Coordinates of C-alpha atoms and ligand atoms in Angstrom, one line a residue:
M1 CA 15.4 20.0 -9.1
S2 CA 14.0 19.0 -5.8
R3 CA 14.8 17.9 -2.2
V4 CA 13.0 15.0 -0.9
L5 CA 12.8 13.6 2.6
V6 CA 12.1 9.9 2.8
I7 CA 11.0 8.5 6.2
G8 CA 11.5 4.8 6.6
C9 CA 14.3 2.6 5.3
G10 CA 12.6 -0.9 5.1
G11 CA 11.8 -3.1 2.1
V12 CA 9.6 -0.7 0.2
A13 CA 11.6 2.5 1.0
S14 CA 14.8 0.9 -0.2
V15 CA 13.3 0.3 -3.6
A16 CA 11.6 3.7 -3.8
I17 CA 14.9 5.4 -2.8
Q18 CA 16.9 3.5 -5.4
K19 CA 14.4 4.3 -8.1
C20 CA 14.4 8.0 -7.1
C21 CA 18.2 7.9 -7.5
Q22 CA 17.7 6.6 -11.1
V23 CA 15.8 9.9 -11.8
S24 CA 18.4 12.3 -10.5
D25 CA 17.3 15.2 -12.7
V26 CA 14.1 15.4 -10.6
F27 CA 15.3 13.9 -7.3
T28 CA 18.4 16.1 -7.0
E29 CA 18.8 15.8 -3.3
L30 CA 17.4 13.1 -1.0
C31 CA 17.6 12.5 2.8
I32 CA 16.9 9.0 4.1
A33 CA 15.6 9.2 7.7
S34 CA 14.5 6.4 9.8
R35 CA 14.4 5.1 13.4
T36 CA 17.5 2.9 12.8
K37 CA 20.0 5.2 11.1
S38 CA 22.5 2.4 10.4
K39 CA 20.1 1.0 7.7
C40 CA 19.9 4.5 6.1
D41 CA 23.7 4.7 6.1
A42 CA 24.1 1.3 4.6
L43 CA 21.7 2.2 1.7
A44 CA 23.5 5.5 1.2
E45 CA 26.8 3.6 1.0
K46 CA 25.3 1.2 -1.6
L47 CA 24.2 4.2 -3.7
K48 CA 27.6 5.9 -3.6
G49 CA 29.0 6.5 -7.1
K50 CA 25.9 5.0 -8.7
T51 CA 23.7 8.1 -8.7
A52 CA 24.0 11.9 -9.3
T53 CA 21.4 12.4 -6.5
K54 CA 23.0 13.9 -3.4
V55 CA 22.0 11.4 -0.6
T56 CA 22.2 12.2 3.1
T57 CA 20.9 10.3 6.1
A58 CA 19.3 11.2 9.5
Q59 CA 17.8 9.5 12.5
V60 CA 14.2 10.2 13.4
D61 CA 11.5 8.7 15.5
A62 CA 8.5 9.6 13.4
D63 CA 6.1 8.8 16.2
Q64 CA 7.3 12.1 17.7
V65 CA 5.9 15.1 15.8
D66 CA 8.5 17.4 17.2
Q67 CA 11.3 15.3 15.9
V68 CA 9.8 15.2 12.4
I69 CA 9.2 19.0 12.5
A70 CA 12.9 19.6 13.5
L71 CA 14.1 17.4 10.7
I72 CA 11.9 19.0 8.1
K73 CA 13.0 22.5 9.3
S74 CA 16.7 21.6 9.0
Y75 CA 16.5 19.7 5.7
K76 CA 13.8 21.9 4.0
P77 CA 12.4 19.3 1.6
D78 CA 9.8 20.0 -1.1
L79 CA 8.1 16.7 -0.3
V80 CA 8.1 14.2 2.5
M81 CA 7.6 10.5 1.4
N82 CA 6.3 8.5 4.4
I83 CA 7.4 5.0 3.7
A84 CA 7.6 4.0 7.4
L85 CA 4.5 2.3 8.8
P86 CA 0.9 3.3 8.7
Y87 CA 1.2 4.1 12.5
Q88 CA 3.2 7.2 11.6
D89 CA 0.8 8.7 9.0
L90 CA -0.8 11.3 11.3
T91 CA 2.3 12.5 13.1
I92 CA 4.1 13.0 9.7
M93 CA 1.0 14.7 8.2
D94 CA 0.9 17.1 11.3
A95 CA 4.6 17.8 10.8
C96 CA 4.1 18.6 7.1
L97 CA 1.3 21.0 7.9
A98 CA 3.3 22.7 10.5
C99 CA 6.2 23.2 8.1
G100 CA 4.2 23.8 4.8
V101 CA 5.5 20.7 2.9
N102 CA 3.7 18.3 0.6
Y103 CA 3.1 14.7 1.9
M104 CA 2.7 11.2 0.5
D105 CA 2.4 7.7 1.9
T106 CA 1.8 4.1 0.8
A107 CA -0.8 2.8 3.3
N108 CA -3.6 4.4 5.2
Y109 CA -3.6 5.2 8.9
E110 CA -4.0 2.6 11.6
P111 CA -3.0 2.8 15.2
E112 CA -0.2 0.7 16.6
D113 CA -2.2 0.2 19.9
T114 CA -5.6 -1.0 19.0
D115 CA -6.5 -1.3 22.7
D116 CA -6.2 2.5 23.2
P117 CA -9.7 3.3 24.6
E118 CA -10.0 6.7 23.0
W119 CA -9.2 5.2 19.5
R120 CA -11.4 2.1 20.3
A121 CA -14.5 4.2 21.0
I122 CA -14.2 6.0 17.6
Y123 CA -13.4 2.7 15.9
E124 CA -16.4 0.9 17.3
K125 CA -18.7 3.8 16.3
R126 CA -17.3 3.7 12.8
C127 CA -17.8 -0.2 12.6
K128 CA -21.5 0.3 13.3
E129 CA -22.0 3.3 11.0
E130 CA -20.0 2.1 8.0
G131 CA -20.4 -1.7 8.3
F132 CA -16.7 -2.9 8.0
S133 CA -14.4 -3.7 10.9
A134 CA -10.9 -3.3 9.5
Y135 CA -8.6 -1.4 11.9
F136 CA -7.6 1.0 9.1
D137 CA -9.8 3.4 7.3
Y138 CA -9.5 6.7 5.5
S139 CA -11.5 8.8 7.9
W140 CA -8.4 9.8 10.0
Q141 CA -6.5 11.2 7.1
W142 CA -9.5 12.6 5.2
A143 CA -10.1 14.7 8.3
Y144 CA -7.0 16.7 7.3
K145 CA -8.5 17.7 3.9
E146 CA -9.5 21.2 4.8
K147 CA -6.2 21.9 6.6
F148 CA -4.2 20.8 3.5
E149 CA -6.5 22.8 1.2
K150 CA -6.1 25.9 3.3
A151 CA -2.4 25.5 3.4
G152 CA -2.2 25.0 -0.4
L153 CA -0.5 21.7 0.2
T154 CA -1.1 18.3 -1.4
A155 CA -1.3 15.0 0.5
L156 CA -1.2 11.9 -1.7
L157 CA -2.5 8.8 0.1
G158 CA -1.7 5.2 -0.5
C159 CA 0.6 5.4 -3.5
G160 CA 1.9 1.9 -3.7
F161 CA 0.5 -0.8 -6.0
D162 CA -2.6 -1.7 -4.1
P163 CA -3.6 0.8 -2.9
G164 CA -2.1 3.0 -5.5
V165 CA -1.7 1.7 -9.1
T166 CA -5.0 -0.2 -8.8
Q167 CA -6.8 3.1 -8.4
A168 CA -4.9 4.7 -11.3
Y169 CA -6.1 1.6 -13.4
C170 CA -9.7 2.5 -12.3
A171 CA -9.2 6.2 -13.2
Y172 CA -7.8 5.1 -16.6
A173 CA -10.7 2.7 -17.3
Q174 CA -13.1 5.5 -16.4
K175 CA -11.3 8.0 -18.6
H176 CA -10.6 5.9 -21.7
E177 CA -12.6 2.7 -21.7
F178 CA -16.1 3.2 -20.2
D179 CA -19.0 5.6 -19.9
T180 CA -20.1 3.8 -16.8
I181 CA -18.3 1.2 -14.7
D182 CA -20.6 -1.4 -13.0
T183 CA -18.1 -3.7 -11.3
I184 CA -14.5 -3.7 -10.3
D185 CA -12.6 -6.8 -9.2
I186 CA -9.0 -6.1 -8.0
L187 CA -6.9 -9.2 -8.2
D188 CA -3.5 -9.4 -6.4
C189 CA -1.6 -12.5 -7.3
N190 CA 1.8 -13.4 -5.9
G191 CA 3.0 -16.5 -7.8
G192 CA 6.4 -16.2 -6.1
D193 CA 8.0 -19.0 -4.0
H194 CA 10.6 -18.1 -1.3
G195 CA 11.1 -21.7 -0.1
Y196 CA 10.1 -21.0 3.5
A197 CA 7.0 -22.7 5.0
F198 CA 5.9 -19.4 6.3
A199 CA 7.1 -15.8 5.7
T200 CA 5.4 -12.5 4.9
N201 CA 6.3 -10.4 1.9
F202 CA 6.1 -7.1 3.6
N203 CA 6.0 -5.9 7.2
P204 CA 4.6 -9.0 9.1
E205 CA 2.6 -7.1 11.6
V206 CA 0.8 -5.0 9.0
N207 CA 0.4 -8.0 6.6
L208 CA -0.9 -10.4 9.2
R209 CA -3.4 -7.9 10.7
E210 CA -4.8 -7.3 7.2
V211 CA -5.1 -10.9 6.2
S212 CA -6.6 -12.3 9.4
A213 CA -9.3 -9.6 9.5
P214 CA -12.9 -10.2 8.2
G215 CA -13.2 -9.7 4.4
S216 CA -15.6 -7.2 3.0
Y217 CA -16.8 -5.8 -0.3
W218 CA -18.9 -2.9 -1.6
E219 CA -22.2 -3.7 -3.2
N220 CA -25.1 -1.4 -4.1
G221 CA -24.1 1.4 -1.8
H222 CA -23.0 -0.5 1.3
W223 CA -20.4 -2.8 2.8
V224 CA -21.0 -6.5 3.0
E225 CA -18.7 -8.1 5.6
I226 CA -17.8 -11.8 5.6
P227 CA -15.7 -14.1 7.9
A228 CA -12.0 -14.0 7.0
M229 CA -11.1 -16.2 4.0
S230 CA -14.7 -17.4 3.5
I231 CA -15.0 -16.5 -0.2
K232 CA -12.5 -18.4 -2.4
R233 CA -12.2 -18.3 -6.2
E234 CA -9.8 -19.7 -8.7
Y235 CA -8.2 -17.6 -11.4
D236 CA -5.9 -18.3 -14.3
F237 CA -3.3 -15.5 -14.2
D238 CA -1.3 -14.4 -17.2
Q239 CA 2.3 -15.7 -16.8
V240 CA 1.6 -17.2 -13.4
G241 CA -1.1 -19.8 -14.0
E242 CA -4.0 -21.0 -11.9
K243 CA -4.2 -19.8 -8.2
D244 CA -6.6 -19.9 -5.3
M245 CA -7.6 -16.4 -4.2
Y246 CA -9.6 -15.1 -1.3
L247 CA -11.8 -12.0 -0.8
L248 CA -10.2 -9.5 1.6
H249 CA -11.2 -6.1 2.8
H250 CA -8.8 -3.6 1.2
E251 CA -8.4 0.1 1.7
E252 CA -8.8 1.3 -1.9
I253 CA -12.4 -0.1 -2.0
E254 CA -13.4 2.7 0.4
S255 CA -12.1 5.6 -1.7
L256 CA -13.1 4.0 -5.1
A257 CA -16.7 3.6 -3.8
K258 CA -16.7 7.4 -3.4
N259 CA -14.8 8.4 -6.5
I260 CA -16.1 6.0 -9.3
P261 CA -19.6 7.3 -10.0
G262 CA -22.3 4.7 -10.2
V263 CA -20.1 1.7 -9.4
K264 CA -22.3 -1.2 -8.2
R265 CA -19.8 -3.6 -6.8
I266 CA -16.0 -3.5 -5.8
R267 CA -14.2 -6.6 -4.6
F268 CA -10.6 -7.3 -3.8
F269 CA -9.0 -10.8 -4.0
M270 CA -5.5 -11.9 -3.0
T271 CA -3.9 -15.3 -3.7
F272 CA -2.6 -17.4 -0.8
G273 CA -1.0 -20.8 -0.7
Q274 CA -2.3 -23.5 1.6
S275 CA 0.9 -23.5 3.7
Y276 CA 0.5 -19.7 4.4
L277 CA -3.1 -20.1 5.4
D278 CA -2.5 -23.1 7.7
H279 CA 0.3 -21.3 9.5
M280 CA -1.7 -18.1 9.9
R281 CA -4.7 -19.9 11.3
C282 CA -2.6 -21.8 13.8
L283 CA -0.7 -18.6 14.9
E284 CA -4.0 -16.8 15.3
D285 CA -5.6 -19.7 17.2
V286 CA -2.7 -19.7 19.7
G287 CA -2.8 -15.9 20.2
M288 CA 0.4 -15.0 18.3
L289 CA -1.3 -12.4 16.2
S290 CA -2.5 -10.4 19.2
T291 CA -1.4 -6.8 19.7
T292 CA -2.3 -6.9 23.4
P293 CA 0.9 -7.0 25.6
I294 CA 1.3 -10.0 27.9
N295 CA 3.7 -10.4 30.8
F296 CA 6.2 -13.2 30.2
E297 CA 8.7 -13.9 33.0
G298 CA 8.8 -10.3 34.0
Y299 CA 9.0 -8.9 30.5
E300 CA 6.1 -7.2 28.7
I301 CA 5.8 -8.9 25.2
V302 CA 3.4 -8.0 22.4
P303 CA 2.8 -11.4 20.7
I304 CA 2.7 -10.1 17.1
K305 CA 5.9 -8.1 17.6
F306 CA 7.6 -11.2 19.1
L307 CA 6.5 -13.2 16.0
K308 CA 7.9 -10.5 13.7
A309 CA 11.3 -11.0 15.4
L310 CA 11.1 -14.7 14.6
L311 CA 10.0 -14.5 11.0
P312 CA 12.4 -13.9 8.1
D313 CA 12.9 -10.2 7.4
P314 CA 10.9 -9.5 4.2
A315 CA 13.9 -7.7 2.9
S316 CA 15.9 -10.9 3.1
L317 CA 13.5 -12.8 0.7
G318 CA 14.8 -11.2 -2.4
P319 CA 17.5 -13.7 -3.4
R320 CA 15.3 -16.7 -2.6
T321 CA 12.0 -15.6 -4.3
K322 CA 11.3 -17.0 -7.7
G323 CA 8.2 -16.5 -9.9
K324 CA 6.0 -13.6 -10.8
T325 CA 3.3 -11.3 -9.4
N326 CA 0.3 -10.3 -11.4
I327 CA -1.8 -7.4 -10.0
G328 CA -4.6 -5.6 -11.8
C329 CA -8.3 -4.8 -12.1
I330 CA -11.1 -6.3 -14.1
F331 CA -14.0 -4.0 -15.0
T332 CA -17.5 -4.5 -16.4
G333 CA -19.6 -1.6 -17.6
K334 CA -20.9 0.2 -20.6
K335 CA -19.4 2.2 -23.5
D336 CA -21.6 3.8 -26.2
G337 CA -24.6 1.9 -24.8
K338 CA -22.9 -1.5 -25.2
D339 CA -21.8 -3.9 -22.4
K340 CA -18.0 -4.3 -22.2
T341 CA -15.3 -5.8 -20.1
Y342 CA -11.7 -4.8 -19.6
Y343 CA -8.7 -6.0 -17.6
I344 CA -5.5 -4.0 -17.0
Y345 CA -2.7 -5.5 -15.0
N346 CA 1.1 -5.6 -14.4
V347 CA 3.2 -8.7 -14.3
C348 CA 6.4 -8.4 -12.4
D349 CA 9.3 -11.0 -12.0
H350 CA 10.8 -11.5 -8.5
Q351 CA 14.2 -12.3 -9.8
A352 CA 14.4 -9.4 -12.3
C353 CA 13.6 -7.1 -9.4
Y354 CA 16.3 -8.7 -7.3
R355 CA 18.8 -8.2 -10.1
E356 CA 17.9 -4.5 -10.4
V357 CA 17.5 -3.3 -6.8
G358 CA 18.2 -6.3 -4.6
S359 CA 14.7 -7.0 -3.4
Q360 CA 11.6 -9.1 -4.3
A361 CA 8.7 -8.0 -6.4
I362 CA 6.4 -7.1 -3.5
S363 CA 8.7 -4.3 -2.3
Y364 CA 9.4 -3.4 -5.9
T365 CA 5.7 -3.1 -7.0
T366 CA 5.2 -0.8 -4.0
G367 CA 8.4 1.2 -4.2
V368 CA 8.2 2.0 -7.9
P369 CA 4.7 3.6 -7.7
A370 CA 5.8 5.5 -4.6
M371 CA 8.7 7.0 -6.7
C372 CA 6.3 7.7 -9.6
G373 CA 3.8 9.3 -7.3
A374 CA 6.5 11.6 -6.0
L375 CA 7.5 12.3 -9.6
M376 CA 3.9 13.5 -10.3
L377 CA 3.9 15.8 -7.3
L378 CA 7.4 17.2 -7.9
T379 CA 7.0 17.8 -11.7
G380 CA 3.6 19.6 -11.2
K381 CA 1.5 16.9 -12.9
W382 CA -0.6 16.3 -9.8
T383 CA -1.0 19.6 -7.9
T384 CA -4.6 19.8 -6.4
P385 CA -4.3 20.9 -2.8
G386 CA -6.0 18.8 -0.2
V387 CA -5.9 15.1 0.8
H388 CA -6.3 12.9 -2.2
T389 CA -6.2 9.2 -3.3
V390 CA -4.6 8.2 -6.6
E391 CA -7.8 7.8 -8.6
E392 CA -8.5 11.5 -8.1
F393 CA -5.6 12.5 -10.3
D394 CA -5.0 12.1 -14.1
P395 CA -3.8 8.5 -14.5
D396 CA -2.1 9.0 -17.9
P397 CA 1.3 10.6 -16.8
F398 CA 1.5 8.2 -13.8
L399 CA 0.9 5.1 -15.9
D400 CA 3.3 6.3 -18.5
A401 CA 5.9 6.8 -15.7
L402 CA 5.2 3.2 -14.4
D403 CA 5.6 1.8 -18.0
K404 CA 9.0 3.6 -18.2
H405 CA 10.3 2.8 -14.7
G406 CA 9.7 -0.9 -14.4
L407 CA 6.0 -1.7 -14.1
P408 CA 4.5 -1.7 -17.6
R409 CA 0.8 -2.4 -18.0
S410 CA -0.8 -5.2 -20.0
E411 CA -4.4 -5.3 -21.0
S412 CA -7.2 -7.5 -22.3
H413 CA -10.6 -6.5 -23.8
D414 CA -11.9 -10.1 -23.4
P415 CA -10.8 -11.3 -19.9
A416 CA -12.2 -14.2 -18.0
L417 CA -14.5 -12.7 -15.3
V418 CA -14.4 -13.7 -11.6
K419 CA -17.7 -15.4 -10.6
Ligands
NDP501 P1 9.3 -2.4 6.8 O1 8.9 -2.9 8.2 O2 10.3 -3.2 6.0 O3 10.0 -1.0 7.0 C1 9.4 0.0 7.8 C2 10.5 1.1 8.0 O4 9.9 2.1 8.8 C3 11.7 0.6 8.8 O5 12.8 1.2 8.2 C4 11.4 1.1 10.2 O6 12.6 1.4 10.9 C5 10.8 2.4 9.9 N1 10.0 2.9 11.1 C6 9.1 2.2 11.8 N2 8.7 2.9 12.8 C7 9.3 4.1 12.7 C8 9.3 5.3 13.5 N3 8.5 5.4 14.5 N4 10.1 6.3 13.1 C9 10.9 6.2 12.0 N5 11.0 5.1 11.2 C10 10.2 4.1 11.6 O7 8.0 -2.1 6.0 P2 7.7 -2.2 4.5 O8 8.9 -1.5 3.8 O9 7.4 -3.6 4.1 O10 6.4 -1.3 4.3 C11 6.5 0.1 4.3 C12 5.1 0.7 4.1 O11 4.5 0.3 2.8 C13 4.0 0.2 5.1 O12 3.2 1.3 5.5 C14 3.2 -0.8 4.4 O13 1.9 -1.0 4.9 C15 3.2 -0.2 3.0 N6 2.9 -1.2 1.9 C16 2.1 -0.7 1.0 C17 1.8 -1.6 -0.1 C18 0.9 -1.1 -1.2 O14 0.8 -1.7 -2.3 N7 0.3 0.1 -1.1 C19 2.3 -2.9 -0.2 C20 3.3 -3.3 0.8 C21 3.5 -2.4 1.9 P3 13.4 0.2 11.7 O15 14.4 -0.2 10.8 O16 13.9 0.9 12.9 O17 12.4 -0.9 12.1

């Protein structure tokens, strides 16, 4: 029996909301609130008669703390699920603290305006001290740890697939398979084909920023940064086949380096097709990925926002996308004094997702873990106050929930390793 406020109604939120509505005994009441209320209304309409969850909608600009506070005060939720954009993480966390409500999200904070001098000064200091230059990092949200602890509230960060499930896989390997983990390779393969020469599978702005940034990995206690897309490997993925994959910086590496004791190396690889890479390089070369506003015939335009308006809406890729995703983690380490390897992963079919909830597997593999994370918080399985990432909690009930709600795990005790 709980009331949940979901902020955001894009590709990921639509899946998470539909999945919450499949578990009506826990999610008894749910308010969908977003910047564009008509999208919330359309989803509420689609759910009518198909769920016992009482669904309402609201308009909110989550960049404005006061608006979020007013909405929380009027709706009185037990949990706020932030499935808007990473730009709203801090304002929504502030509002949750002000109102005494638990919080969760699917991606760590980054600012919308990376030219803001105040943010930039802190960012540049962090780049020097930490050794990686991604715009996003956990420091902004970890800074809320004491405040959440003191308030007796829980903030669950990054509960999608990666970050999210990948960290639960690490916690599971640590708990059940290894005494010590030496290396972790996180492999994110999208074997889906949407038929467009170029489109992004989730929010284009967030996606293109992530992919065009330098790559980095954690090795022997520090970050190693490399030029974007400069480390390439091939891997033969179960049910997908052989794919090229590239080493990227990814947010869960930062928290896993802290929370998996003794880990020597953590890398993250994502698969990309040649057409995607060619388009991205070209768009970057001509300045279309820039977040700095330019003046065009009297209008101020942010190039990447303009590009977003031209690209297919990720939510529209569902009916066109065929093929499967395969996302998981390969571990090396020791158990009972012996060397061992272990691979745990999920394979998800784009068309099966579309048939179930009307969206492709990228939104599905993020939205289902968001619902399962909320389930852990609402049913008292994950209760530690403070600000936490997924690997800090017991992975067992979460992975059981994923098995049950659409993202079952597969495993191998003799996987091919990535060189
Ligand atoms: P979309 O762009 O499809 O949706 C974003 C939603 O947030 C839209 O409904 C948008 O409203 C709303 N929104 C944006 N700004 C505001 C605001 N100021 N106030 C209120 N609502 C706002 O994004 P996705 O669904 O693809 O991604 C959602 C989140 O999931 C992102 O943070 C993304 O980084 C993360 N993600 C995480 C993954 C993981 O595995 N952990 C994988 C993929 C995504 P409007 O309709 O008005 O634009």
